[in-house]
Amino acid sequence: MPPTLSAISPSLGPTTGGTIVTLTGTGLTGATSVRFGSTPASFTVNSDTQITVVSPVGSAGAVAVTVVSPAGTSKAVTFTYVAAAVPVVTAVAPSNGPTLGGTSVTITGTGFTGATAVRFADVPAASFSVNSATQITAVTPTGNPGGAAVTVTTPGGTSAVSAAAYFFYAAPPVLTDSAPAQGPASGGTVVTLTGSSLLNASVVRFGATNATSFTIVSSTQITATAPPGTGSTQITVVTPGGTSNPVPFVYFPAPTLTGLAPVSGPTSAGTVVTLTGTNLATATKVTFGATVSAFTVSSDTQITATAPAGPAGPVSVSVSTAGGSSASLIYTRVAAPAI
């Protein structure tokens, strides 16, 4: 029986020839000739079902490929000659992404028809799809931090490297510290984040909420303003290299004052005043007017403070904590009676 052909791969190549083509079929062991149209080609019989052949020079268009053996000539499969120009890459977007790979990139240029390979610094793309003669979508492979030349190979050749044909791999951001690591539930705390690979940060998040604002100071430092929040949360930074590890931040509720006992005392210092309220455990300051007093935190609802000396009359008493400052209550200093 004559040989048969069932598949050809690849099925196109440049008119200059030289494409290594695999022919699949049956009865190929005794092949004496492989022809592209009427032109014989150099070939190697790999097995009874496979031949490897090098396409000869041809003219643009489709040509019938046949195998000849003593038993006869196979039916033809089609190979298409392409008058292909060398491809050119003019843009890569986005032009950066993480070293872990996985970024979907749109490559723009010319001469992409029949592309057989897309490489990032000589590493094959994880996958790619030819959308048109001027556009390819490719998924980046893993890479090393820094620039990677992007090249496209077609039957017409491999694109040259140019400034527009680069993808920049970014190392993943790392956070090592946040200071302060706490602030009021109302937000507004300016937090200094320390770490590495923080340049080009696009987002700073407190939990799922974006920072009110942030400033990139250097590759190792960012300052971010905390948004409003509650309880314990995690701060992360997003860059082209990915999302950082989290560092903790705790929101404290604002303190309240509900009572003073006693509510009055002498103008001299020394009266011990009990302040009651809520969220007092992190108290950092108790003030009588503009004067800071000595104090002791008894519990989250109670503080004892020593009233400082001052002129007779009412004075505002407030408490400052990690959650902010309380509203004031009035303590009245009473002058000693005159004799």
Tab-separated table of N, CA and C in Angstrom, residues 148-236:
chain	number	residue	atom	x	y	z
A	148	ALA	N	14.019	42.358	31.175
A	148	ALA	CA	14.082	41.159	30.333
A	148	ALA	C	13.670	41.551	28.917
A	149	ALA	N	14.552	41.309	27.946
A	149	ALA	CA	14.233	41.611	26.551
A	149	ALA	C	13.137	40.666	26.064
A	150	VAL	N	12.124	41.246	25.411
A	150	VAL	CA	11.010	40.460	24.874
A	150	VAL	C	11.217	40.298	23.373
A	151	THR	N	11.251	39.053	22.914
A	151	THR	CA	11.434	38.787	21.486
A	151	THR	C	10.331	37.866	20.982
A	152	VAL	N	10.009	38.031	19.711
A	152	VAL	CA	9.017	37.203	19.026
A	152	VAL	C	9.697	36.530	17.843
A	153	THR	N	9.485	35.217	17.702
A	153	THR	CA	10.048	34.465	16.587
A	153	THR	C	8.920	34.006	15.669
A	154	THR	N	9.079	34.255	14.390
A	154	THR	CA	8.112	33.832	13.368
A	154	THR	C	8.885	33.137	12.250
A	155	PRO	N	8.197	32.635	11.247
A	155	PRO	CA	8.918	32.075	10.105
A	155	PRO	C	9.854	33.082	9.446
A	156	GLY	N	9.627	34.380	9.687
A	156	GLY	CA	10.485	35.401	9.093
A	156	GLY	C	11.720	35.710	9.903
A	157	GLY	N	11.828	35.160	11.109
A	157	GLY	CA	12.990	35.409	11.953
A	157	GLY	C	12.601	35.808	13.361
A	158	THR	N	13.560	36.348	14.093
A	158	THR	CA	13.351	36.770	15.487
A	158	THR	C	13.518	38.281	15.583
A	159	SER	N	12.600	38.915	16.309
A	159	SER	CA	12.633	40.371	16.437
A	159	SER	C	13.906	40.836	17.131
A	160	ALA	N	14.341	42.040	16.785
A	160	ALA	CA	15.511	42.632	17.421
A	160	ALA	C	15.130	43.189	18.788
A	161	VAL	N	16.114	43.322	19.645
A	161	VAL	CA	15.895	43.898	20.969
A	161	VAL	C	15.969	45.420	20.862
A	162	SER	N	14.980	46.099	21.440
A	162	SER	CA	14.980	47.562	21.459
A	162	SER	C	14.505	48.036	22.818
A	163	ALA	N	14.629	49.337	23.064
A	163	ALA	CA	14.209	49.898	24.353
A	163	ALA	C	12.729	49.665	24.607
A	164	ALA	N	11.927	49.566	23.528
A	164	ALA	CA	10.481	49.381	23.681
A	164	ALA	C	10.114	47.925	23.936
A	165	ALA	N	11.087	47.037	23.799
A	165	ALA	CA	10.799	45.598	23.880
A	165	ALA	C	11.363	45.004	25.161
A	166	TYR	N	11.025	45.639	26.292
A	166	TYR	CA	11.508	45.139	27.585
A	166	TYR	C	10.354	44.972	28.562
A	167	PHE	N	10.478	43.936	29.382
A	167	PHE	CA	9.578	43.723	30.517
A	167	PHE	C	10.446	43.740	31.765
A	168	PHE	N	10.015	44.477	32.785
A	168	PHE	CA	10.821	44.618	33.992
A	168	PHE	C	10.228	43.793	35.133
A	169	TYR	N	11.018	42.836	35.585
A	169	TYR	CA	10.612	41.997	36.704
A	169	TYR	C	10.910	42.723	38.018
A	170	ALA	N	9.910	42.797	38.876
A	170	ALA	CA	10.057	43.460	40.176
A	170	ALA	C	10.063	42.417	41.284
A	171	ALA	N	11.012	42.573	42.209
A	171	ALA	CA	11.046	41.683	43.370
A	171	ALA	C	9.829	41.948	44.243
A	172	PRO	N	9.300	40.936	44.911
A	172	PRO	CA	8.126	41.163	45.761
A	172	PRO	C	8.458	42.088	46.922
A	173	PRO	N	7.527	42.981	47.293
A	173	PRO	CA	7.787	43.875	48.421
A	173	PRO	C	7.774	43.105	49.743
A	174	VAL	N	8.590	43.592	50.685
A	174	VAL	CA	8.679	42.977	52.014
A	174	VAL	C	8.534	44.070	53.062
A	175	LEU	N	7.683	43.859	54.060
A	175	LEU	CA	7.549	44.784	55.184
A	175	LEU	C	8.161	44.158	56.427
A	176	THR	N	8.947	44.958	57.152
A	176	THR	CA	9.572	44.473	58.380
A	176	THR	C	9.077	45.193	59.631
A	177	ASP	N	8.471	46.400	59.445
A	177	ASP	CA	8.056	47.146	60.641
A	177	ASP	C	7.024	48.204	60.269
A	178	SER	N	6.185	48.560	61.236
A	178	SER	CA	5.276	49.696	61.114
A	178	SER	C	5.356	50.483	62.413
A	179	ALA	N	5.498	51.808	62.309
A	179	ALA	CA	5.633	52.629	63.508
A	179	ALA	C	4.923	53.969	63.309
A	180	PRO	N	3.974	54.313	64.198
A	180	PRO	CA	3.480	53.454	65.279
A	180	PRO	C	2.613	52.334	64.734
A	181	ALA	N	2.416	51.308	65.544
A	181	ALA	CA	1.611	50.166	65.127
A	181	ALA	C	0.207	50.237	65.699
A	182	GLN	N	-0.194	51.438	66.112
A	182	GLN	CA	-1.529	51.629	66.666
A	182	GLN	C	-1.977	53.064	66.438
A	183	GLY	N	-3.280	53.275	66.528
A	183	GLY	CA	-3.810	54.618	66.346
A	183	GLY	C	-5.291	54.646	66.608
A	184	PRO	N	-5.881	55.841	66.581
A	184	PRO	CA	-7.306	55.975	66.888
A	184	PRO	C	-8.190	55.392	65.801
A	185	ALA	N	-9.390	54.969	66.202
A	185	ALA	CA	-10.356	54.399	65.257
A	185	ALA	C	-10.784	55.412	64.206
A	186	SER	N	-10.628	56.694	64.515
A	186	SER	CA	-11.017	57.743	63.571
A	186	SER	C	-10.040	57.876	62.414
A	187	GLY	N	-8.891	57.163	62.481
A	187	GLY	CA	-7.890	57.249	61.436
A	187	GLY	C	-7.024	58.479	61.591
A	188	GLY	N	-6.179	58.730	60.567
A	188	GLY	CA	-5.333	59.910	60.583
A	188	GLY	C	-3.929	59.698	61.100
A	189	THR	N	-3.638	58.515	61.640
A	189	THR	CA	-2.286	58.246	62.128
A	189	THR	C	-1.328	58.101	60.953
A	190	VAL	N	-0.218	58.825	60.993
A	190	VAL	CA	0.806	58.688	59.958
A	190	VAL	C	1.752	57.566	60.382
A	191	VAL	N	1.762	56.491	59.615
A	191	VAL	CA	2.526	55.290	59.938
A	191	VAL	C	3.727	55.187	59.003
A	192	THR	N	4.903	54.957	59.572
A	192	THR	CA	6.104	54.735	58.767
A	192	THR	C	6.290	53.234	58.572
A	193	LEU	N	6.260	52.797	57.309
A	193	LEU	CA	6.447	51.390	56.965
A	193	LEU	C	7.868	51.189	56.472
A	194	THR	N	8.543	50.207	57.038
A	194	THR	CA	9.928	49.908	56.670
A	194	THR	C	9.998	48.517	56.063
A	195	GLY	N	10.840	48.369	55.041
A	195	GLY	CA	10.984	47.053	54.401
A	195	GLY	C	11.951	47.121	53.239
A	196	SER	N	11.617	46.425	52.160
A	196	SER	CA	12.461	46.415	50.968
A	196	SER	C	11.589	46.281	49.724
A	197	SER	N	12.143	46.714	48.581
A	197	SER	CA	11.464	46.627	47.281
A	197	SER	C	10.106	47.335	47.313
A	198	LEU	N	10.085	48.536	47.883
A	198	LEU	CA	8.830	49.282	48.039
A	198	LEU	C	8.608	50.334	46.943
A	199	LEU	N	9.583	50.522	46.045
A	199	LEU	CA	9.410	51.500	44.973
A	199	LEU	C	8.240	51.114	44.071
A	200	ASN	N	7.627	52.125	43.484
A	200	ASN	CA	6.499	51.935	42.553
A	200	ASN	C	5.271	51.323	43.229
A	201	ALA	N	5.169	51.476	44.554
A	201	ALA	CA	3.969	50.999	45.251
A	201	ALA	C	2.739	51.693	44.667
A	202	SER	N	1.713	50.913	44.432
A	202	SER	CA	0.479	51.464	43.874
A	202	SER	C	-0.627	51.562	44.912
A	203	VAL	N	-0.542	50.742	45.955
A	203	VAL	CA	-1.591	50.722	46.986
A	203	VAL	C	-0.956	50.386	48.326
A	204	VAL	N	-1.438	51.046	49.391
A	204	VAL	CA	-1.167	50.636	50.772
A	204	VAL	C	-2.520	50.368	51.407
A	205	ARG	N	-2.674	49.178	51.992
A	205	ARG	CA	-3.976	48.799	52.550
A	205	ARG	C	-3.880	48.543	54.053
A	206	PHE	N	-4.916	48.998	54.760
A	206	PHE	CA	-5.110	48.660	56.170
A	206	PHE	C	-6.280	47.681	56.165
A	207	GLY	N	-5.978	46.385	56.250
A	207	GLY	CA	-7.011	45.387	56.014
A	207	GLY	C	-7.417	45.467	54.557
A	208	ALA	N	-8.716	45.652	54.295
A	208	ALA	CA	-9.208	45.757	52.922
A	208	ALA	C	-9.392	47.205	52.482
A	209	THR	N	-9.031	48.159	53.371
A	209	THR	CA	-9.263	49.572	53.089
A	209	THR	C	-7.971	50.270	52.689
A	210	ASN	N	-8.019	51.017	51.602
A	210	ASN	CA	-6.839	51.752	51.154
A	210	ASN	C	-6.483	52.854	52.152
A	211	ALA	N	-5.183	53.076	52.304
A	211	ALA	CA	-4.709	54.196	53.124
A	211	ALA	C	-5.295	55.495	52.588
A	212	THR	N	-5.539	56.437	53.489
A	212	THR	CA	-6.058	57.736	53.070
A	212	THR	C	-5.110	58.388	52.070
A	213	SER	N	-3.812	58.239	52.312
A	213	SER	CA	-2.773	58.713	51.398
A	213	SER	C	-1.478	58.010	51.776
A	214	PHE	N	-0.514	58.029	50.855
A	214	PHE	CA	0.801	57.485	51.188
A	214	PHE	C	1.863	58.149	50.322
A	215	THR	N	3.101	58.130	50.843
A	215	THR	CA	4.240	58.703	50.138
A	215	THR	C	5.376	57.699	50.120
A	216	ILE	N	5.933	57.444	48.940
A	216	ILE	CA	7.092	56.560	48.827
A	216	ILE	C	8.333	57.387	49.129
A	217	VAL	N	8.970	57.113	50.247
A	217	VAL	CA	10.164	57.856	50.654
A	217	VAL	C	11.397	57.298	49.958
A	218	SER	N	11.477	55.968	49.892
A	218	SER	CA	12.609	55.286	49.258
A	218	SER	C	12.199	53.851	49.003
A	219	SER	N	13.141	53.049	48.514
A	219	SER	CA	12.847	51.632	48.269
A	219	SER	C	12.643	50.867	49.562
A	220	THR	N	12.999	51.496	50.704
A	220	THR	CA	12.874	50.810	51.992
A	220	THR	C	11.883	51.474	52.942
A	221	GLN	N	11.226	52.570	52.497
A	221	GLN	CA	10.332	53.267	53.432
A	221	GLN	C	9.153	53.933	52.721
A	222	ILE	N	7.984	53.790	53.344
A	222	ILE	CA	6.761	54.459	52.908
A	222	ILE	C	6.096	55.054	54.137
A	223	THR	N	5.543	56.266	53.996
A	223	THR	CA	4.697	56.813	55.058
A	223	THR	C	3.252	56.779	54.559
A	224	ALA	N	2.359	56.271	55.402
A	224	ALA	CA	0.957	56.116	55.011
A	224	ALA	C	0.059	56.646	56.112
A	225	THR	N	-1.042	57.265	55.717
A	225	THR	CA	-2.016	57.784	56.675
A	225	THR	C	-3.142	56.771	56.836
A	226	ALA	N	-3.336	56.311	58.072
A	226	ALA	CA	-4.333	55.277	58.333
A	226	ALA	C	-5.742	55.793	58.086
A	227	PRO	N	-6.577	54.994	57.426
A	227	PRO	CA	-7.990	55.351	57.288
A	227	PRO	C	-8.720	55.001	58.587
A	228	PRO	N	-9.987	55.380	58.743
A	228	PRO	CA	-10.746	54.933	59.915
A	228	PRO	C	-10.849	53.404	59.942
A	229	GLY	N	-10.933	52.836	61.145
A	229	GLY	CA	-11.051	51.383	61.258
A	229	GLY	C	-11.339	50.970	62.684
A	230	THR	N	-11.441	49.669	62.906
A	230	THR	CA	-11.700	49.133	64.243
A	230	THR	C	-10.872	47.885	64.475
A	231	GLY	N	-10.484	47.677	65.719
A	231	GLY	CA	-9.824	46.441	66.106
A	231	GLY	C	-8.448	46.257	65.488
A	232	SER	N	-8.017	44.995	65.446
A	232	SER	CA	-6.712	44.646	64.886
A	232	SER	C	-6.833	44.413	63.393
A	233	THR	N	-5.850	44.903	62.634
A	233	THR	CA	-5.865	44.712	61.188
A	233	THR	C	-4.438	44.476	60.709
A	234	GLN	N	-4.263	44.326	59.398
A	234	GLN	CA	-2.944	44.077	58.815
A	234	GLN	C	-2.679	45.111	57.729
A	235	ILE	N	-1.460	45.626	57.696
A	235	ILE	CA	-1.058	46.570	56.656
A	235	ILE	C	-0.286	45.813	55.577
A	236	THR	N	-0.637	46.033	54.312
A	236	THR	CA	0.096	45.451	53.193
A	236	THR	C	0.379	46.522	52.145
